[in-house]
Tab-separated table of C-alpha atoms in Angstrom:
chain	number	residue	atom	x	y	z
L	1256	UNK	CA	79.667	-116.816	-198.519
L	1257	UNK	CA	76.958	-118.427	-196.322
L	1258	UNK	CA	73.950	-119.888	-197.408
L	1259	UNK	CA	70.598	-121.669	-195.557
L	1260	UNK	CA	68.607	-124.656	-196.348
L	1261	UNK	CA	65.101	-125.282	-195.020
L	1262	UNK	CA	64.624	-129.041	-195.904
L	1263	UNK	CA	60.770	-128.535	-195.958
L	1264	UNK	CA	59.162	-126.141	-198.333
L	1265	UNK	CA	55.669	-127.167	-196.694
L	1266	UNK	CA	55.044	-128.767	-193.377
L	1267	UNK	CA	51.254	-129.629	-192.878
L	1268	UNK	CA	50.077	-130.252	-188.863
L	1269	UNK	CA	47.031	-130.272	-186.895
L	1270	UNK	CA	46.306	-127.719	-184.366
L	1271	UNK	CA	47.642	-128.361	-181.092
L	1272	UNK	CA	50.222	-130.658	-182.129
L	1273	UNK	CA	53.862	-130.071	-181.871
L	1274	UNK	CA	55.989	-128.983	-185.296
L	1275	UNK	CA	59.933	-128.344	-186.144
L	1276	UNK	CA	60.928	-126.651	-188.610
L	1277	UNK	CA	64.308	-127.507	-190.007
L	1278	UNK	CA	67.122	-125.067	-190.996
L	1279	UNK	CA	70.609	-125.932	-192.255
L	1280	UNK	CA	73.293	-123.311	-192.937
L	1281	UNK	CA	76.701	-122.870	-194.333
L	1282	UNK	CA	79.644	-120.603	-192.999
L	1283	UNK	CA	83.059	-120.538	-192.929
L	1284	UNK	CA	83.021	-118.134	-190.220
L	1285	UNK	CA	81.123	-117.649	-186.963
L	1286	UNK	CA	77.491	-116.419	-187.478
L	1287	UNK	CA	74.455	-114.870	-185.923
L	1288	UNK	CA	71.274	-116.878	-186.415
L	1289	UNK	CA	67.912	-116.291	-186.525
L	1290	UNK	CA	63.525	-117.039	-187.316
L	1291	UNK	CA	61.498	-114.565	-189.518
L	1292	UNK	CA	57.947	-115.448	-189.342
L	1293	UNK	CA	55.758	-113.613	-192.522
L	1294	UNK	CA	52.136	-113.669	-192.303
L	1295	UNK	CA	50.276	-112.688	-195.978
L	1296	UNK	CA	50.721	-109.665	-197.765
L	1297	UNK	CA	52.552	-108.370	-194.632
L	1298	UNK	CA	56.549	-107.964	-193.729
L	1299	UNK	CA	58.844	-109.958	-191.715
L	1300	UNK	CA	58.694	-110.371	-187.635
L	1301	UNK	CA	61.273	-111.193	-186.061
L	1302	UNK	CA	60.563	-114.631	-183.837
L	1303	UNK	CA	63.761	-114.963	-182.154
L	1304	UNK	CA	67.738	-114.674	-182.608
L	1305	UNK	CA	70.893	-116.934	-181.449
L	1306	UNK	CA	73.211	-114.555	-181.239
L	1307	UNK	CA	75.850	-116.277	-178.408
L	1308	UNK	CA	76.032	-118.171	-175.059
L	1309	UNK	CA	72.743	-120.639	-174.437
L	1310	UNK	CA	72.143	-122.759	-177.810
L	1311	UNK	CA	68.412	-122.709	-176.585
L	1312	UNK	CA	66.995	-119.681	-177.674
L	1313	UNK	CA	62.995	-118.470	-176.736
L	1314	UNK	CA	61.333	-116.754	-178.790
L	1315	UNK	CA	57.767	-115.039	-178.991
L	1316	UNK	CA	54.392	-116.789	-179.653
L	1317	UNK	CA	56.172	-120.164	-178.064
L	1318	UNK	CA	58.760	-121.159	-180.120
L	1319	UNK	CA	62.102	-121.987	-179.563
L	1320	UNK	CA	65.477	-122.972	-181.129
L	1321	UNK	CA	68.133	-124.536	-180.647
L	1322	UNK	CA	71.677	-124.222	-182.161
L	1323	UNK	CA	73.712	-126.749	-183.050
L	1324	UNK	CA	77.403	-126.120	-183.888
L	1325	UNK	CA	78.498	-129.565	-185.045
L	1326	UNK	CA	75.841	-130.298	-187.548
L	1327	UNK	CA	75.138	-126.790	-188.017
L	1328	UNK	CA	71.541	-126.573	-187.517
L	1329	UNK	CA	69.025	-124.110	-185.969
L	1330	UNK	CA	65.532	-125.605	-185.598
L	1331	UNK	CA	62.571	-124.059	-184.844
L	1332	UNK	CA	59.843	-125.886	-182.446
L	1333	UNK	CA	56.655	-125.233	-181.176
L	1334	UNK	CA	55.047	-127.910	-178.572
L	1335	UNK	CA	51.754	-126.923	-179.552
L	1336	UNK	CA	50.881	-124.831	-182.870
L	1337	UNK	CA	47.488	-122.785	-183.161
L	1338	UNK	CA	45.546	-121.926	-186.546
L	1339	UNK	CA	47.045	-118.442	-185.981
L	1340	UNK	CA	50.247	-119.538	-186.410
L	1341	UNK	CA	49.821	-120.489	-189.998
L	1342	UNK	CA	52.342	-118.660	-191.703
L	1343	UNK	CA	55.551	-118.627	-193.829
L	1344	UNK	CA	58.812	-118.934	-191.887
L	1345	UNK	CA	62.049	-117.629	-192.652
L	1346	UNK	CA	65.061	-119.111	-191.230
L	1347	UNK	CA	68.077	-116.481	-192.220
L	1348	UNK	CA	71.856	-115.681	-191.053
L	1349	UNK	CA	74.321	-112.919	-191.354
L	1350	UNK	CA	77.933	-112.179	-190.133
L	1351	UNK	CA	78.266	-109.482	-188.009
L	1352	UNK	CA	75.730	-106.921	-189.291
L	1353	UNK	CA	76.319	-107.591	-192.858
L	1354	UNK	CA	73.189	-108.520	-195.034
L	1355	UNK	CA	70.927	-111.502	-194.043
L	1356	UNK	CA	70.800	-114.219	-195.665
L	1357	UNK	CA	67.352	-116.365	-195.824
L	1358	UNK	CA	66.249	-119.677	-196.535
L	1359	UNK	CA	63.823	-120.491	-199.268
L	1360	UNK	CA	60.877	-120.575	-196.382
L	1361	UNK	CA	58.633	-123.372	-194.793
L	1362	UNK	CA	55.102	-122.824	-195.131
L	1363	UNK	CA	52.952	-123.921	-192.253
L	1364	UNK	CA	49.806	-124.749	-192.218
L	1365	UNK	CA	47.813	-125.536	-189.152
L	1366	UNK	CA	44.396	-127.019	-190.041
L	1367	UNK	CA	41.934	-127.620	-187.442
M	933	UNK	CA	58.006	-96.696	-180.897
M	934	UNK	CA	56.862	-96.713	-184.100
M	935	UNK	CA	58.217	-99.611	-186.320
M	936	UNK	CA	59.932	-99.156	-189.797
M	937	UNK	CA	57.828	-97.285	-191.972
M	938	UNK	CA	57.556	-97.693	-195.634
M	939	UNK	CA	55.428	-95.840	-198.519
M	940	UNK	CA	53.976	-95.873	-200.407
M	941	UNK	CA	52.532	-99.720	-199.733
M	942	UNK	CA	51.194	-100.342	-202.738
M	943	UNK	CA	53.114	-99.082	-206.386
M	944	UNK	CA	52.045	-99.281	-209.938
M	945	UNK	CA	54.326	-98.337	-212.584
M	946	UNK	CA	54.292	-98.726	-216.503
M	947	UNK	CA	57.106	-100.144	-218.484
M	948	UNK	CA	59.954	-97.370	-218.556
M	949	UNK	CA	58.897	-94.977	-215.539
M	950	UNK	CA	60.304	-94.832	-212.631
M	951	UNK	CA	59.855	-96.304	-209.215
M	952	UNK	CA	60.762	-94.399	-206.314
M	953	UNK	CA	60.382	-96.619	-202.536
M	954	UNK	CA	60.630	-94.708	-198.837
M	955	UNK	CA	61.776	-96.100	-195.813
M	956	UNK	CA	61.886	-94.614	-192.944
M	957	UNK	CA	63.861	-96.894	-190.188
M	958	UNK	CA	62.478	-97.481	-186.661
M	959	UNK	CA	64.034	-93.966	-184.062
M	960	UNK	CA	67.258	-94.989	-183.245
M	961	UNK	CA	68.383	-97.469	-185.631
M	962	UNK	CA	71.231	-96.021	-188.249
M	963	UNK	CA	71.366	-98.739	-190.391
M	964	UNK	CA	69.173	-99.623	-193.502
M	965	UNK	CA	68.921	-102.870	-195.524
M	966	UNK	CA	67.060	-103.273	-198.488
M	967	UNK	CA	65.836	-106.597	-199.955
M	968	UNK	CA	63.713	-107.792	-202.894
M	969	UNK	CA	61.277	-110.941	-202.657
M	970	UNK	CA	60.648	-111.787	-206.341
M	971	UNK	CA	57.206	-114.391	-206.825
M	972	UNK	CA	57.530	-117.602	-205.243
M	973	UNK	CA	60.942	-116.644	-204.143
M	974	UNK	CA	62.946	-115.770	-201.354
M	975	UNK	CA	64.597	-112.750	-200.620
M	976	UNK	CA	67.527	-111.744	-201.617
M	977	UNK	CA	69.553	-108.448	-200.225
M	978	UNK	CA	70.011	-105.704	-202.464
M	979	UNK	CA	71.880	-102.673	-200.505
M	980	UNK	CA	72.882	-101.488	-197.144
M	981	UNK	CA	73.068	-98.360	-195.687
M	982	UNK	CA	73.970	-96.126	-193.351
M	983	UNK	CA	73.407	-91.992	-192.759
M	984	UNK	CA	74.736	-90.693	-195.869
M	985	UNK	CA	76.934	-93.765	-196.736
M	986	UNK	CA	76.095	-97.002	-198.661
M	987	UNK	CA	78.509	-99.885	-196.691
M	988	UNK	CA	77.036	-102.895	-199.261
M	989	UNK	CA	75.569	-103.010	-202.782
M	990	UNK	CA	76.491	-106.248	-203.513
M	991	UNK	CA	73.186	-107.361	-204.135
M	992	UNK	CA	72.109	-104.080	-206.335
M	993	UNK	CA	71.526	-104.700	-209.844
M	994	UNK	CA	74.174	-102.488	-211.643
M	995	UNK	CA	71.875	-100.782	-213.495
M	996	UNK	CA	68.512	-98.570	-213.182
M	997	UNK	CA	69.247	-99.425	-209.367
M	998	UNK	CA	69.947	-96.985	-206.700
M	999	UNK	CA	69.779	-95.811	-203.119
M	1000	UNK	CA	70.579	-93.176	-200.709
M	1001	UNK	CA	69.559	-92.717	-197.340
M	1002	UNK	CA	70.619	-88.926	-197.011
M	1003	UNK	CA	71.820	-87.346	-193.255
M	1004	UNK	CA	67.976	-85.997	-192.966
M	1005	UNK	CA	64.696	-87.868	-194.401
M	1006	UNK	CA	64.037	-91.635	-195.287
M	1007	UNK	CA	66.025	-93.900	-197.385
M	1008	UNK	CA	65.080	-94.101	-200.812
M	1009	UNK	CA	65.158	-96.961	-203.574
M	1010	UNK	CA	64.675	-95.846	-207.139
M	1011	UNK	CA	64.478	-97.703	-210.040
M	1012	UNK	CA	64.393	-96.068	-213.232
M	1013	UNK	CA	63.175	-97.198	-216.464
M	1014	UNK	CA	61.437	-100.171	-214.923
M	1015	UNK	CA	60.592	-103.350	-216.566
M	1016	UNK	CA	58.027	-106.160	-215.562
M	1017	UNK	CA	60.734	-107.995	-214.018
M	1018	UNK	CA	61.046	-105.416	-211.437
M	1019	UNK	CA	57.638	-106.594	-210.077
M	1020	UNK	CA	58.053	-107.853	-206.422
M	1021	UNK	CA	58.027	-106.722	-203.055
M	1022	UNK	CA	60.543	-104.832	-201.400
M	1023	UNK	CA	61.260	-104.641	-197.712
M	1024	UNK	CA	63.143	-102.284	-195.844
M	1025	UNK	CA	64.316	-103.405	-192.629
M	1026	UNK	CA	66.543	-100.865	-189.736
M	1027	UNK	CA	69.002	-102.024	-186.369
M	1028	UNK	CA	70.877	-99.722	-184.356
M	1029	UNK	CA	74.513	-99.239	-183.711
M	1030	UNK	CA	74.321	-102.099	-180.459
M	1031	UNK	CA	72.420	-104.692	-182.216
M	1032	UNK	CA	72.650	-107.230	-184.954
M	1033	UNK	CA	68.965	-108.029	-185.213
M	1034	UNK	CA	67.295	-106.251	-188.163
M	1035	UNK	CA	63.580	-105.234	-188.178
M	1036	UNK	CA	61.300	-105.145	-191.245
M	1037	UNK	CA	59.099	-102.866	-192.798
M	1038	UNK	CA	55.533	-103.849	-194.214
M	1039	UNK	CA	57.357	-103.554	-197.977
M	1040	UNK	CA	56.327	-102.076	-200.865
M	1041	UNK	CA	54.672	-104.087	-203.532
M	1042	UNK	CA	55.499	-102.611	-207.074
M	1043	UNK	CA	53.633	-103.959	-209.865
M	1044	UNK	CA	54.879	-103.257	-213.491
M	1045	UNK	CA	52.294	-103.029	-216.261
């Protein structure tokens, strides 16, 4: 079975500063990675994947990720956050196409 | 291209009738995952689907839960006899045979009274 942490249920920043959002997982096999972000009352977008090959993965609205096999990590950063981007995020994983699996969520908020 | 679809958006139900969710998956895309995000919690998977076969309902409740997603027409989760517990959102998400990335519907918020 795999599961995901995300070590920070709330991560406060001011706008145009840079943020990371942390995401631990756990897998005995090889898995496919990826950001949800979840704006209010509204379903998940997908931000960006790490599927294979580069272990720095772009995403839309400038973020990016970067995988890391050996402490099995896959943390989302922004250099410079806007108020839109205020928002719950959803790191999740699944094997093969099997179910995802999510985190708990990181709320951001961006405040002016 | 339309994204997924799901109706209705909004769902009230008393105690003990039954709740019946439509998704409709984005053209192309075979495959159809349902998941549950209870209050102030994340989401958990319930079922997954293909045309006319479910592959995983590990995640399904063993009772009052069902779903289908028939060769022609949307997938559909039913819950019968609901209880307040049921209350949540539920979100539908699709992928297609040559990718692993699954894309979400707006969900369904079903409110028990």
């Amino acid at each position: 079975a795999q599961s995901v942490t995300q070590l920070d249920s709330q991560v406060p920043v001011f706008e145009e500063a840079p943020v990371e959002l942390r995401c631990n997982y756990s897998s005995s096999v090889s898995v496919y990675l990826f950001w949800y972000v979840q704006y209010p009352n509204q379903g998940l977008q997908l931000l960006l994947k790490y599927l294979s090959g580069s272990t720095l993965v772009k995403g839309i609205n400038g973020f990016e990720a970067e995988f890391n096999k050996s402490q099995t990590s896959f943390h989302l950063r922004k250099p410079s956050v806007h108020i839109s981007d205020t928002a719950e995020y959803f790191c999740a994983v699944s094997v093969g196409r099997r179910a995802l699996t999510f985190g708990s969520g990181t709320r951001l908020q961006v405040q002016p | 291209n339309a994204g997924v679809m799901q109706n209705p958006r909004h769902l009230v139900r008393r105690r003990g009738q039954e709740a019946r969710l439509r998704c409709s998956p984005m053209k192309g895309h075979s495959h159809v995952y349902w998941y549950r995000q209870l209050p102030e919690e994340g989401l958990k998977f319930m079922v997954y689907l293909q045309k006319e076969n479910i592959i995983d309902e590990s995640g399904m409740p063993k009772e009052r839960f069902s779903a289908e997603f028939p060769k022609e027409g949307p997938s559909i989760l039913r819950i019968q006899q609901v209880v307040r517990g049921d209350s949540a959102a539920y979100f539908c998400a699709s992928s297609r045979d040559t990718t692993y990335e699954q894309y979400f519907g707006p969900g369904t918020r079903l409110t028990v009274t």
